[in-house]
Coordinates of C-alpha atoms and ligand atoms in Angstrom, one line a residue:
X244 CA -30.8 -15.8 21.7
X245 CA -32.7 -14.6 18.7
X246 CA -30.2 -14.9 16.2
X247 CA -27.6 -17.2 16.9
X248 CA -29.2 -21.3 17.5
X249 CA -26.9 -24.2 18.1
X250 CA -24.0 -25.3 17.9
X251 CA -25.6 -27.7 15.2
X252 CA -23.6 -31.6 14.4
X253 CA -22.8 -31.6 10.9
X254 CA -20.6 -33.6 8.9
X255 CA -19.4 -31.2 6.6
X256 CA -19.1 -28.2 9.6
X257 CA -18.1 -30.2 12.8
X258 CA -19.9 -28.5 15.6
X259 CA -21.2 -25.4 14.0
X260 CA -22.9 -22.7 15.6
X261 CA -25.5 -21.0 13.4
X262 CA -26.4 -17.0 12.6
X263 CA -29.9 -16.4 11.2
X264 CA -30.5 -12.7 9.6
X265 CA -33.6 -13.6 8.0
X266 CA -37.0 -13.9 9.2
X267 CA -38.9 -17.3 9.3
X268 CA -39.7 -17.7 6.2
X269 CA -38.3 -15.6 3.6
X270 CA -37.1 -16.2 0.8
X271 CA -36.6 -15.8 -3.3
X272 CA -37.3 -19.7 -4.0
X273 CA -40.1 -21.5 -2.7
X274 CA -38.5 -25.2 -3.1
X275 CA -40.5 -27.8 -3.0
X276 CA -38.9 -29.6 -0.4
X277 CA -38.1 -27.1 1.6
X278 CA -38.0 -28.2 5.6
X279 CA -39.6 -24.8 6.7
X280 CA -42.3 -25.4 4.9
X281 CA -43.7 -23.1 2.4
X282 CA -42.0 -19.8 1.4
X283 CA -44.3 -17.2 3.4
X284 CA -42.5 -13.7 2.0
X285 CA -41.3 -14.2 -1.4
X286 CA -38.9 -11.6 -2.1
X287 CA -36.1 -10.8 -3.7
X288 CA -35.8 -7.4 -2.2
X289 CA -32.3 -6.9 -0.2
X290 CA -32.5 -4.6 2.9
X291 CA -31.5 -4.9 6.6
X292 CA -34.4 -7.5 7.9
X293 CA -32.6 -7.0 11.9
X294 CA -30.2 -4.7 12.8
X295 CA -26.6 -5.4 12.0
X296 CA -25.1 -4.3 15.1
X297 CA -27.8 -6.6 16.8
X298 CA -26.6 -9.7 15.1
X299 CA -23.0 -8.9 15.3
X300 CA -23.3 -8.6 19.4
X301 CA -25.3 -11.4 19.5
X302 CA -22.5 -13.1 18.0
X303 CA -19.9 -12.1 20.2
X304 CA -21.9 -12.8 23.0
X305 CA -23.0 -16.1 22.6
X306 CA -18.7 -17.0 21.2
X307 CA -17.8 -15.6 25.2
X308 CA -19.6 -19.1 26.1
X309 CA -17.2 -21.3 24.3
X310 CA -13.7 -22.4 24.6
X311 CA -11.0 -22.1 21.7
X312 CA -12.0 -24.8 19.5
X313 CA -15.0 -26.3 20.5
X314 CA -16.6 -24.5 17.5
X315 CA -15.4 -25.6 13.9
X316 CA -17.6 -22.9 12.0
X317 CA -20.0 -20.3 12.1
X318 CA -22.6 -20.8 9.7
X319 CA -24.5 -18.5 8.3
X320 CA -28.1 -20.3 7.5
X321 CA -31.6 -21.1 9.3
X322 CA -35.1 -19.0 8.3
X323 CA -34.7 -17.9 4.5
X324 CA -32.3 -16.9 2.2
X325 CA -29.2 -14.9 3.9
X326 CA -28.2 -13.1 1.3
X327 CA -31.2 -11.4 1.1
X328 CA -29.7 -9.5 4.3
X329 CA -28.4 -6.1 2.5
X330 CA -25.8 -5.7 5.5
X331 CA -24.5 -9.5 5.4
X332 CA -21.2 -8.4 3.8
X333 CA -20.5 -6.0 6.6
X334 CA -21.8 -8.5 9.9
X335 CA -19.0 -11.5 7.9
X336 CA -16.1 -8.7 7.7
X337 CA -17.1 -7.3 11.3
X338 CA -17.1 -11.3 13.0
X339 CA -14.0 -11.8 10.8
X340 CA -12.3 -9.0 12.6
X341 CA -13.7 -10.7 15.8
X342 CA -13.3 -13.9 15.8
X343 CA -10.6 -17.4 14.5
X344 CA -13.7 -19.3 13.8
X345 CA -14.1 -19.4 10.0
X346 CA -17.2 -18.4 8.8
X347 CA -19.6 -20.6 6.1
X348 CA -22.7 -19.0 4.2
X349 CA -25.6 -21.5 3.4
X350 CA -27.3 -19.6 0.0
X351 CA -29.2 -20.6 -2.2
X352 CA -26.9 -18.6 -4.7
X353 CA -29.1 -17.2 -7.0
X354 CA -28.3 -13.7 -6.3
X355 CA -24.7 -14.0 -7.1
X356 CA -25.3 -12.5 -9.8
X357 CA -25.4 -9.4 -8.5
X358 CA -21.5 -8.3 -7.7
X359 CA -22.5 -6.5 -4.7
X360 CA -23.7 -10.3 -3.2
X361 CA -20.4 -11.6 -4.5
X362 CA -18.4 -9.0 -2.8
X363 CA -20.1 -9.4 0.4
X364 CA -19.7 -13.0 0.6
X365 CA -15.9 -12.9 -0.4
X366 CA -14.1 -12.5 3.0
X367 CA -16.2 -16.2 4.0
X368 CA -14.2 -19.1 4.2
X369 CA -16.8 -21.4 2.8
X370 CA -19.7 -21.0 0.8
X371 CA -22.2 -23.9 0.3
X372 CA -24.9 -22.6 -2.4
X373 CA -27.6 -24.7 -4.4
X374 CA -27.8 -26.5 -7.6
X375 CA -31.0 -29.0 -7.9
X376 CA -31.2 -28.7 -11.5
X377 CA -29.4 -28.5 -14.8
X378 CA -32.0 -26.8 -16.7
X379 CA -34.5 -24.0 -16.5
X380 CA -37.9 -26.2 -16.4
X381 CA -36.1 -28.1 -13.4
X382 CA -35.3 -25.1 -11.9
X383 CA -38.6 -23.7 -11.7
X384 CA -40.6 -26.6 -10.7
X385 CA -38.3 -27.5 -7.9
X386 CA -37.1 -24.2 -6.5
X387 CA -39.8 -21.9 -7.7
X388 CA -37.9 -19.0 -7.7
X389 CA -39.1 -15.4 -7.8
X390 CA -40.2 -14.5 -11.3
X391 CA -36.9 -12.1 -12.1
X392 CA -34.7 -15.1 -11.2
X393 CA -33.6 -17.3 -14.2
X394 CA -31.7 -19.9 -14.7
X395 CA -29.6 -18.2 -16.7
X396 CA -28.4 -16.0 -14.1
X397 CA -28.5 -18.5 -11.1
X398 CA -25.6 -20.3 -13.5
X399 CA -23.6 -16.9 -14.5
X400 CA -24.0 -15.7 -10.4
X401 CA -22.4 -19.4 -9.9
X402 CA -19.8 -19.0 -12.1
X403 CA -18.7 -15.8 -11.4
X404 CA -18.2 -16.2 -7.8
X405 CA -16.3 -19.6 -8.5
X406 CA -13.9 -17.7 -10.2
X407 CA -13.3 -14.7 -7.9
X408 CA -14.0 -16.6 -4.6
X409 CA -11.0 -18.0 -2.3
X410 CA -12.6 -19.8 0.2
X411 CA -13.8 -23.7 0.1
X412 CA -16.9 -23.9 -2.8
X413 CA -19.1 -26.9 -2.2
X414 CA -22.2 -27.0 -4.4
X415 CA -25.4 -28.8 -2.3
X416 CA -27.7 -30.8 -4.7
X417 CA -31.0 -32.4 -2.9
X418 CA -31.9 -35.1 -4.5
X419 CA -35.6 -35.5 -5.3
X420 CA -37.4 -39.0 -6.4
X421 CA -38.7 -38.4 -9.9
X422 CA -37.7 -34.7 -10.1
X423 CA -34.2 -34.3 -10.2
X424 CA -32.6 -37.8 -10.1
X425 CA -33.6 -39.3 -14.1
X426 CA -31.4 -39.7 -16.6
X427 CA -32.0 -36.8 -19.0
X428 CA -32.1 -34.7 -15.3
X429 CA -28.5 -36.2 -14.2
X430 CA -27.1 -35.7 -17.5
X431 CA -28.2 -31.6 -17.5
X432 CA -27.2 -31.3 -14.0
X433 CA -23.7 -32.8 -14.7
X434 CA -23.0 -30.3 -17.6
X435 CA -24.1 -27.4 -15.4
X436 CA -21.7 -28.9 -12.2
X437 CA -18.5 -29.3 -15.0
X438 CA -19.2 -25.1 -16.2
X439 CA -19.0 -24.2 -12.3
X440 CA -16.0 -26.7 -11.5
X441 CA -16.9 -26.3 -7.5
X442 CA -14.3 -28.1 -5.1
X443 CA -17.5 -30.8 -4.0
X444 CA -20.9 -31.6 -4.2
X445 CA -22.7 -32.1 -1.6
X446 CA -25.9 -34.6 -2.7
X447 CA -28.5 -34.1 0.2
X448 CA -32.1 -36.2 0.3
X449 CA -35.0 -34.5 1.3
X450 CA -35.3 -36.4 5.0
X451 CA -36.9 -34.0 7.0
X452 CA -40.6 -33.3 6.2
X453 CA -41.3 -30.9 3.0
X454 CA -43.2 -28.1 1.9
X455 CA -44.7 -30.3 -0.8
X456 CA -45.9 -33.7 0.6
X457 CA -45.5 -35.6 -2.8
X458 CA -41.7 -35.1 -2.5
X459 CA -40.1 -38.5 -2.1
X460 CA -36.7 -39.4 -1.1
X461 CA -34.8 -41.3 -4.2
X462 CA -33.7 -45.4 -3.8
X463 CA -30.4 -45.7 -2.9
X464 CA -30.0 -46.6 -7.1
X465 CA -30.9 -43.5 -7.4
X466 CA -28.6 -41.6 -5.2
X467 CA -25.5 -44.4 -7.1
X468 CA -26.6 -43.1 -10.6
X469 CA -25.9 -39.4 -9.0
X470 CA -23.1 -40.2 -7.3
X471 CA -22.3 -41.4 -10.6
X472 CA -23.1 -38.7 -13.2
X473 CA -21.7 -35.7 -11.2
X474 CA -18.1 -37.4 -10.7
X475 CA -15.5 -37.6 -7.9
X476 CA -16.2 -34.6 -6.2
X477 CA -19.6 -35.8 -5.5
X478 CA -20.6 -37.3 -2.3
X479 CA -23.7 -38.0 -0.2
X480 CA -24.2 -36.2 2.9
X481 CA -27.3 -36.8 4.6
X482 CA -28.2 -34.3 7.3
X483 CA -27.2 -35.6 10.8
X484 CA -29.3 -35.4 14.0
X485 CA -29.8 -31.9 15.2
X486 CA -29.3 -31.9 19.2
X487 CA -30.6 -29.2 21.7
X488 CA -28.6 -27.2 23.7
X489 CA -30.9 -26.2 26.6
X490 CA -28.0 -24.2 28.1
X491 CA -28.7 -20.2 27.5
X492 CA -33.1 -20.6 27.6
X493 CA -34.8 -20.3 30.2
X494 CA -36.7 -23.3 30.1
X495 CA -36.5 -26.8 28.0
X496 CA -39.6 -25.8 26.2
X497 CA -38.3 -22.3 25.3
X498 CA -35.2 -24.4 23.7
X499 CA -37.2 -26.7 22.1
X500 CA -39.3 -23.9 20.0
X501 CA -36.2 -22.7 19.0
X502 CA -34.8 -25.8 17.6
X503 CA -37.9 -26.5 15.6
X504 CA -38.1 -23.1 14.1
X505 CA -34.7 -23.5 12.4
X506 CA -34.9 -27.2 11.8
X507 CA -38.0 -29.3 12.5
X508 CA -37.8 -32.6 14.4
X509 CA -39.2 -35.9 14.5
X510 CA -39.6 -37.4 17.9
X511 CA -36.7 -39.6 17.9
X512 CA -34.2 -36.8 17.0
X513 CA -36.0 -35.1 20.0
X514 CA -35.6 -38.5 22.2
X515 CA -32.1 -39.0 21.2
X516 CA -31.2 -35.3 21.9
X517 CA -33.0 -35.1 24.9
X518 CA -31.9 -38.5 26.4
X519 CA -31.9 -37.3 30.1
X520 CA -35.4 -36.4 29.8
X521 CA -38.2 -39.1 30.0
X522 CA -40.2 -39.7 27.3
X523 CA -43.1 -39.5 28.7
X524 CA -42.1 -35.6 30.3
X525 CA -41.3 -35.4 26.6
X526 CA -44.2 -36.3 25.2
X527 CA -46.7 -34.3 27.7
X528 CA -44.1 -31.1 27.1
X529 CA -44.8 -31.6 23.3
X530 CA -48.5 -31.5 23.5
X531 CA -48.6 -28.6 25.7
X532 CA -46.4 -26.5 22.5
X533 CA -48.7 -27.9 20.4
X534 CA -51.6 -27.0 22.2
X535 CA -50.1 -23.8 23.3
X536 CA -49.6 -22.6 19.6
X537 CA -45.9 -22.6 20.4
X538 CA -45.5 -25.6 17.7
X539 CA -46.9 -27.3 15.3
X540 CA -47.2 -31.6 14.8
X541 CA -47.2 -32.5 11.3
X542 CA -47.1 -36.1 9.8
X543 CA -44.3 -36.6 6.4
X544 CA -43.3 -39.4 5.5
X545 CA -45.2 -41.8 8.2
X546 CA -43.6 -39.6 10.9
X547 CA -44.5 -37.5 13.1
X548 CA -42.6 -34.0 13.3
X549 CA -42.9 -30.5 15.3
X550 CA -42.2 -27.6 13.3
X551 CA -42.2 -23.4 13.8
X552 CA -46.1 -22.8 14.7
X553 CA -45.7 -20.1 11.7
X554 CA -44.5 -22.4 9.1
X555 CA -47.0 -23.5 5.7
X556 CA -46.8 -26.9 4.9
X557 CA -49.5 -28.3 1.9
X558 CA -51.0 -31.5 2.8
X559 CA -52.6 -31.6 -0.5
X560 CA -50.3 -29.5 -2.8
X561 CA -48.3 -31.4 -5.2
X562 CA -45.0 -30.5 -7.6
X563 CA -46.9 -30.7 -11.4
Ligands
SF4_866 S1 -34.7 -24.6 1.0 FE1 -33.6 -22.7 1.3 S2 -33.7 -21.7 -0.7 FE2 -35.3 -23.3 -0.7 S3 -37.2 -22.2 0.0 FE3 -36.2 -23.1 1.8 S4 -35.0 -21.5 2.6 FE4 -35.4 -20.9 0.5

């Protein structure tokens, strides 16, 4: 399947099966913690990336494999930004037409500004875009967005669609050690979350290994003071292990590669998704991808994780 990966655990979207438009890794921001590594394309230029009518069958194909209700959602996410997609409006209505599943888009939200984004997003029946900052110095030295996008408008877009949208609206916040979890930073970001009144926040910590290798995950006083500051519709939701359905590839190292694209691993969420398979098959499989140029290995955090072979991570790059 090259468009549709999973179905992914998560505990906001039960077993969800993903839909990625975009290719690896485009994007208008260039966070710094970014699990996909460094922002190769950054764009803010809409236009069909893959063909619409080749997603939407992709869909409906890979749906055919599952019985009523063993899918919660289908979640728009995975390789960049999704709105950036020009025809994302018309692939949500088509699968709407389609399909009982509901439908969630993972954005980063900074073009809902534009009413044509808000419009396309509309007939979803959740939308989960960003906030990491309550101010525009924040904003650019965590999400590094392209040079047009201000804060300014990444709070109007926000706004905007709160008001007009129907659908569940959970703001994601990722916490970052020294960035985005002070005081004064708490105190901005909890204005900004009280102007957009979403239904929750999500606070996310930056786990998985990040574009920017001085990005730290915050102490759990931290992640209290947050809790804290943004209010009773905040609460912590740390990603949860991604397994890998080898059903639908041909092989276990063609199912692996596309895991890793979409969300690198470590080698225990490998192990503990792959239980039935020996470590030590495991291990040997690993270096051949590695070796191969199928993956890459790359240490965060004192751990050891394989990403997309295309992705940009900065050993030495830091966030000042
Ligand atoms: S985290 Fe999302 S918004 Fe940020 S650079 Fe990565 S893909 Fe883009």
């Amino acid at each position: 399947m090259k468009y549709v990966f999973g179905p992914i655990p998560s505990r906001r979207l039960g077993r969800s099966l993903g839909i990625d438009p975009i290719p690896l890794k485009t994007c208008n921001w260039n966070c710094v913690y970014c699990q996909l590594g460094r922002t190769s394309e950054l764009t803010n230029e809409r236009r069909d990336y893959f063909p619409p009518d080749e997603i939407i069958a992709e869909v409906r194909t890979a749906l055919q494999s599952y019985d009523v209700g063993e899918i919660d959602w289908l979640t728009f996410a995975g390789s960049g930004e999704p709105t950036l997609h020009a025809s994302l409006g018309r692939i949500i209505a088509e699968l709407k037409e389609a399909t009982n599943v509901p439908i969630a888009v993972i954005t980063n939200g900074s073009l809902l500004y534009l009413p044509e984004v808000r419009a396309a997003l509309m007939p979803a029946d959740a939308v989960l875009p960003t906030l990491d900052a309550g101010s525009e110095r924040l904003y650019q030295r965590i999400d590094r967005p392209a040079p047009e996008l201000t804060f300014a408008r990444l709070m109007d877009g926000l706004i905007a669609f709160r008001k007009e949208f129907q659908g569940h609206f959970w703001l994601e916040v990722v916490l970052i050690q020294g960035l985005n979890d002070t005081a004064e930073a708490l105190s901005d970001l909890a204005d900004a979350v009280r102007r957009i009144a979403p239904d929750q926040v999500h606070i996310n910590l930056p786990i998985r290994p990040p574009a920017v290798s001085s990005v730290e995950v915050p102490d759990d006083e931290s992640v209290q003071r947050a809790c804290d500051a943004l209010g009773r519709v905040a609460e912590v939701v740390c990603p949860t292990a991604v397994s890998i359905q080898v059903a639908g590839h041909h092989d276990l190292g063609e199912a692996i590669c596309e895991m890793v694209r979409r969300h690198p691993m470590s080698r225990e969420d490998l192990c503990g998704s792959l239980c039935e398979v020996e470590p030590e098959v495991l291990d040997r499989l690993l270096q051949h991808l590695t070796a191969s140029g199928q993956v890459r290995e790359l240490v965060r955090h004192d751990k050891r994780f394989w990403a997309s072979a295309d992705s940009r991570y900065a050993g030495v790059e830091t966030t000042t």
